[in-house]
Amino acid sequence: MEFVSLKRSTSLQPTSTTTIHEYVMTDPVINGAVADIHGRYPEKGFAVNSASREIVYVIDGSGIVGLLDKEVSITVGDVLLLLPNEKYYWQGTLKLFMATSPKFDPAQHIITS
């Protein structure tokens, strides 16, 4: 078992609308994060994870996940699977738990138009 407490998490604020608490694990296959979004992330364009599959669970709030061709309403208890290279954005007031496999690397996270 590996345990990462909130005190050991890393907090990032990539935009004024989003705070991310990363729970970095030593396992190379998976790790997790909690994102608090109040508005839109990214503020313009789309986010792309170029290497990992990402399972997302809506802990709190509601909003949308926007894709290239549609918007999907999401709320507490919903689960999504984002595939590598899928363009998306979040909008709303949301608290999301995200697990990525393989392990998330900031170099693979791209903001694009």
PDB file of C-alpha atoms in Angstrom:
ATOM      1  CA  MET A   1       0.000   0.000   0.000  1.00  0.00           C
ATOM      2  CA  GLU A   2       1.091   3.555  -0.620  1.00  0.00           C
ATOM      3  CA  PHE A   3      -0.479   6.458   1.265  1.00  0.00           C
ATOM      4  CA  VAL A   4      -0.253  10.142   0.348  1.00  0.00           C
ATOM      5  CA  SER A   5      -1.838  12.553   2.822  1.00  0.00           C
ATOM      6  CA  LEU A   6      -3.235  15.936   1.870  1.00  0.00           C
ATOM      7  CA  LYS A   7      -0.222  17.467   3.683  1.00  0.00           C
ATOM      8  CA  ARG A   8       2.094  15.664   1.212  1.00  0.00           C
ATOM      9  CA  SER A   9       0.099  16.661  -1.862  1.00  0.00           C
ATOM     10  CA  THR A  10       1.380  19.360  -4.182  1.00  0.00           C
ATOM     11  CA  SER A  11      -0.912  22.319  -4.838  1.00  0.00           C
ATOM     12  CA  LEU A  12      -0.823  24.025  -8.228  1.00  0.00           C
ATOM     13  CA  GLN A  13      -2.869  26.906  -9.583  1.00  0.00           C
ATOM     14  CA  PRO A  14      -2.532  26.701 -13.376  1.00  0.00           C
ATOM     15  CA  THR A  15      -5.141  29.453 -13.903  1.00  0.00           C
ATOM     16  CA  SER A  16      -7.127  31.866 -11.752  1.00  0.00           C
ATOM     17  CA  THR A  17     -10.130  29.517 -12.020  1.00  0.00           C
ATOM     18  CA  THR A  18      -8.435  26.231 -11.089  1.00  0.00           C
ATOM     19  CA  THR A  19      -6.507  24.721  -8.187  1.00  0.00           C
ATOM     20  CA  ILE A  20      -5.095  21.201  -8.408  1.00  0.00           C
ATOM     21  CA  HIS A  21      -3.892  19.039  -5.512  1.00  0.00           C
ATOM     22  CA  GLU A  22      -1.590  16.382  -6.934  1.00  0.00           C
ATOM     23  CA  TYR A  23      -1.049  13.173  -4.983  1.00  0.00           C
ATOM     24  CA  VAL A  24       2.253  11.969  -6.420  1.00  0.00           C
ATOM     25  CA  MET A  25       2.868   8.260  -5.988  1.00  0.00           C
ATOM     26  CA  THR A  26       6.042   6.271  -6.558  1.00  0.00           C
ATOM     27  CA  ASP A  27       4.124   3.798  -8.736  1.00  0.00           C
ATOM     28  CA  PRO A  28       4.899   4.535 -12.423  1.00  0.00           C
ATOM     29  CA  VAL A  29       1.516   3.247 -13.612  1.00  0.00           C
ATOM     30  CA  ILE A  30      -1.019   5.474 -11.822  1.00  0.00           C
ATOM     31  CA  ASN A  31      -1.483   8.578  -9.714  1.00  0.00           C
ATOM     32  CA  GLY A  32      -4.264  10.946  -8.755  1.00  0.00           C
ATOM     33  CA  ALA A  33      -5.261  14.543  -8.249  1.00  0.00           C
ATOM     34  CA  VAL A  34      -8.206  16.630  -7.094  1.00  0.00           C
ATOM     35  CA  ALA A  35      -9.130  19.700  -9.145  1.00  0.00           C
ATOM     36  CA  ASP A  36     -11.271  22.585  -7.903  1.00  0.00           C
ATOM     37  CA  ILE A  37     -12.674  24.505 -10.863  1.00  0.00           C
ATOM     38  CA  HIS A  38     -14.631  27.757 -10.555  1.00  0.00           C
ATOM     39  CA  GLY A  39     -15.269  28.905 -14.114  1.00  0.00           C
ATOM     40  CA  ARG A  40     -13.540  27.440 -17.165  1.00  0.00           C
ATOM     41  CA  TYR A  41     -10.368  25.376 -17.461  1.00  0.00           C
ATOM     42  CA  PRO A  42      -8.481  26.050 -19.559  1.00  0.00           C
ATOM     43  CA  GLU A  43      -9.716  29.612 -19.794  1.00  0.00           C
ATOM     44  CA  LYS A  44      -9.443  29.392 -23.629  1.00  0.00           C
ATOM     45  CA  GLY A  45      -9.078  26.453 -25.987  1.00  0.00           C
ATOM     46  CA  PHE A  46      -8.736  22.851 -24.879  1.00  0.00           C
ATOM     47  CA  ALA A  47      -6.588  20.728 -22.590  1.00  0.00           C
ATOM     48  CA  VAL A  48      -4.970  17.572 -23.980  1.00  0.00           C
ATOM     49  CA  ASN A  49      -3.254  14.776 -22.090  1.00  0.00           C
ATOM     50  CA  SER A  50      -0.981  13.323 -24.753  1.00  0.00           C
ATOM     51  CA  ALA A  51      -0.036  10.080 -23.016  1.00  0.00           C
ATOM     52  CA  SER A  52      -2.452   9.030 -20.269  1.00  0.00           C
ATOM     53  CA  ARG A  53      -5.963   7.739 -19.918  1.00  0.00           C
ATOM     54  CA  GLU A  54      -7.771   9.744 -17.283  1.00  0.00           C
ATOM     55  CA  ILE A  55     -10.699   8.556 -15.176  1.00  0.00           C
ATOM     56  CA  VAL A  56     -12.556  11.492 -13.648  1.00  0.00           C
ATOM     57  CA  TYR A  57     -15.101  11.307 -10.810  1.00  0.00           C
ATOM     58  CA  VAL A  58     -17.249  14.342  -9.951  1.00  0.00           C
ATOM     59  CA  ILE A  59     -16.953  14.766  -6.173  1.00  0.00           C
ATOM     60  CA  ASP A  60     -18.961  17.981  -5.903  1.00  0.00           C
ATOM     61  CA  GLY A  61     -20.709  20.592  -8.018  1.00  0.00           C
ATOM     62  CA  SER A  62     -21.931  20.576 -11.586  1.00  0.00           C
ATOM     63  CA  GLY A  63     -20.932  21.865 -14.980  1.00  0.00           C
ATOM     64  CA  ILE A  64     -19.912  20.607 -18.378  1.00  0.00           C
ATOM     65  CA  VAL A  65     -17.049  18.873 -20.060  1.00  0.00           C
ATOM     66  CA  GLY A  66     -16.668  20.265 -23.552  1.00  0.00           C
ATOM     67  CA  LEU A  67     -15.238  18.193 -26.373  1.00  0.00           C
ATOM     68  CA  LEU A  68     -14.541  19.156 -29.980  1.00  0.00           C
ATOM     69  CA  ASP A  69     -18.023  18.199 -31.138  1.00  0.00           C
ATOM     70  CA  LYS A  70     -20.234  18.313 -28.029  1.00  0.00           C
ATOM     71  CA  GLU A  71     -20.766  19.410 -24.442  1.00  0.00           C
ATOM     72  CA  VAL A  72     -21.781  16.916 -21.757  1.00  0.00           C
ATOM     73  CA  SER A  73     -23.486  18.009 -18.527  1.00  0.00           C
ATOM     74  CA  ILE A  74     -21.865  16.490 -15.441  1.00  0.00           C
ATOM     75  CA  THR A  75     -22.812  16.420 -11.772  1.00  0.00           C
ATOM     76  CA  VAL A  76     -21.974  14.685  -8.481  1.00  0.00           C
ATOM     77  CA  GLY A  77     -21.354  10.962  -8.886  1.00  0.00           C
ATOM     78  CA  ASP A  78     -20.666  11.013 -12.632  1.00  0.00           C
ATOM     79  CA  VAL A  79     -17.574   9.270 -14.035  1.00  0.00           C
ATOM     80  CA  LEU A  80     -15.800  10.032 -17.309  1.00  0.00           C
ATOM     81  CA  LEU A  81     -12.948   8.401 -19.190  1.00  0.00           C
ATOM     82  CA  LEU A  82     -10.749  10.762 -21.213  1.00  0.00           C
ATOM     83  CA  LEU A  83      -8.471   9.080 -23.743  1.00  0.00           C
ATOM     84  CA  PRO A  84      -4.957  10.176 -24.732  1.00  0.00           C
ATOM     85  CA  ASN A  85      -4.995  13.129 -27.154  1.00  0.00           C
ATOM     86  CA  GLU A  86      -8.696  13.859 -26.550  1.00  0.00           C
ATOM     87  CA  LYS A  87      -9.338  17.620 -26.481  1.00  0.00           C
ATOM     88  CA  TYR A  88     -11.553  18.802 -23.607  1.00  0.00           C
ATOM     89  CA  TYR A  89     -12.347  21.665 -21.257  1.00  0.00           C
ATOM     90  CA  TRP A  90     -14.200  21.923 -17.944  1.00  0.00           C
ATOM     91  CA  GLN A  91     -16.713  24.632 -17.110  1.00  0.00           C
ATOM     92  CA  GLY A  92     -18.728  25.148 -13.957  1.00  0.00           C
ATOM     93  CA  THR A  93     -18.202  24.854 -10.232  1.00  0.00           C
ATOM     94  CA  LEU A  94     -16.641  21.422  -9.914  1.00  0.00           C
ATOM     95  CA  LYS A  95     -14.506  19.333  -7.604  1.00  0.00           C
ATOM     96  CA  LEU A  96     -13.058  16.421  -9.592  1.00  0.00           C
ATOM     97  CA  PHE A  97     -10.950  13.423  -8.625  1.00  0.00           C
ATOM     98  CA  MET A  98      -8.709  12.361 -11.510  1.00  0.00           C
ATOM     99  CA  ALA A  99      -6.668   9.179 -11.802  1.00  0.00           C
ATOM    100  CA  THR A 100      -4.218   8.935 -14.687  1.00  0.00           C
ATOM    101  CA  SER A 101      -2.527   5.910 -16.159  1.00  0.00           C
ATOM    102  CA  PRO A 102       0.281   5.891 -16.972  1.00  0.00           C
ATOM    103  CA  LYS A 103       1.329   8.284 -14.235  1.00  0.00           C
ATOM    104  CA  PHE A 104       0.725  11.959 -15.027  1.00  0.00           C
ATOM    105  CA  ASP A 105       3.669  14.013 -16.249  1.00  0.00           C
ATOM    106  CA  PRO A 106       3.196  17.791 -16.682  1.00  0.00           C
ATOM    107  CA  ALA A 107       5.064  17.610 -20.003  1.00  0.00           C
ATOM    108  CA  GLN A 108       2.209  15.563 -21.462  1.00  0.00           C
ATOM    109  CA  HIS A 109      -0.457  18.174 -20.526  1.00  0.00           C
ATOM    110  CA  ILE A 110      -0.945  20.609 -23.399  1.00  0.00           C
ATOM    111  CA  ILE A 111      -3.250  23.613 -23.822  1.00  0.00           C
ATOM    112  CA  THR A 112      -4.312  24.025 -27.456  1.00  0.00           C
ATOM    113  CA  SER A 113      -6.875  25.912 -29.535  1.00  0.00           C
TER     114      SER A 113
END
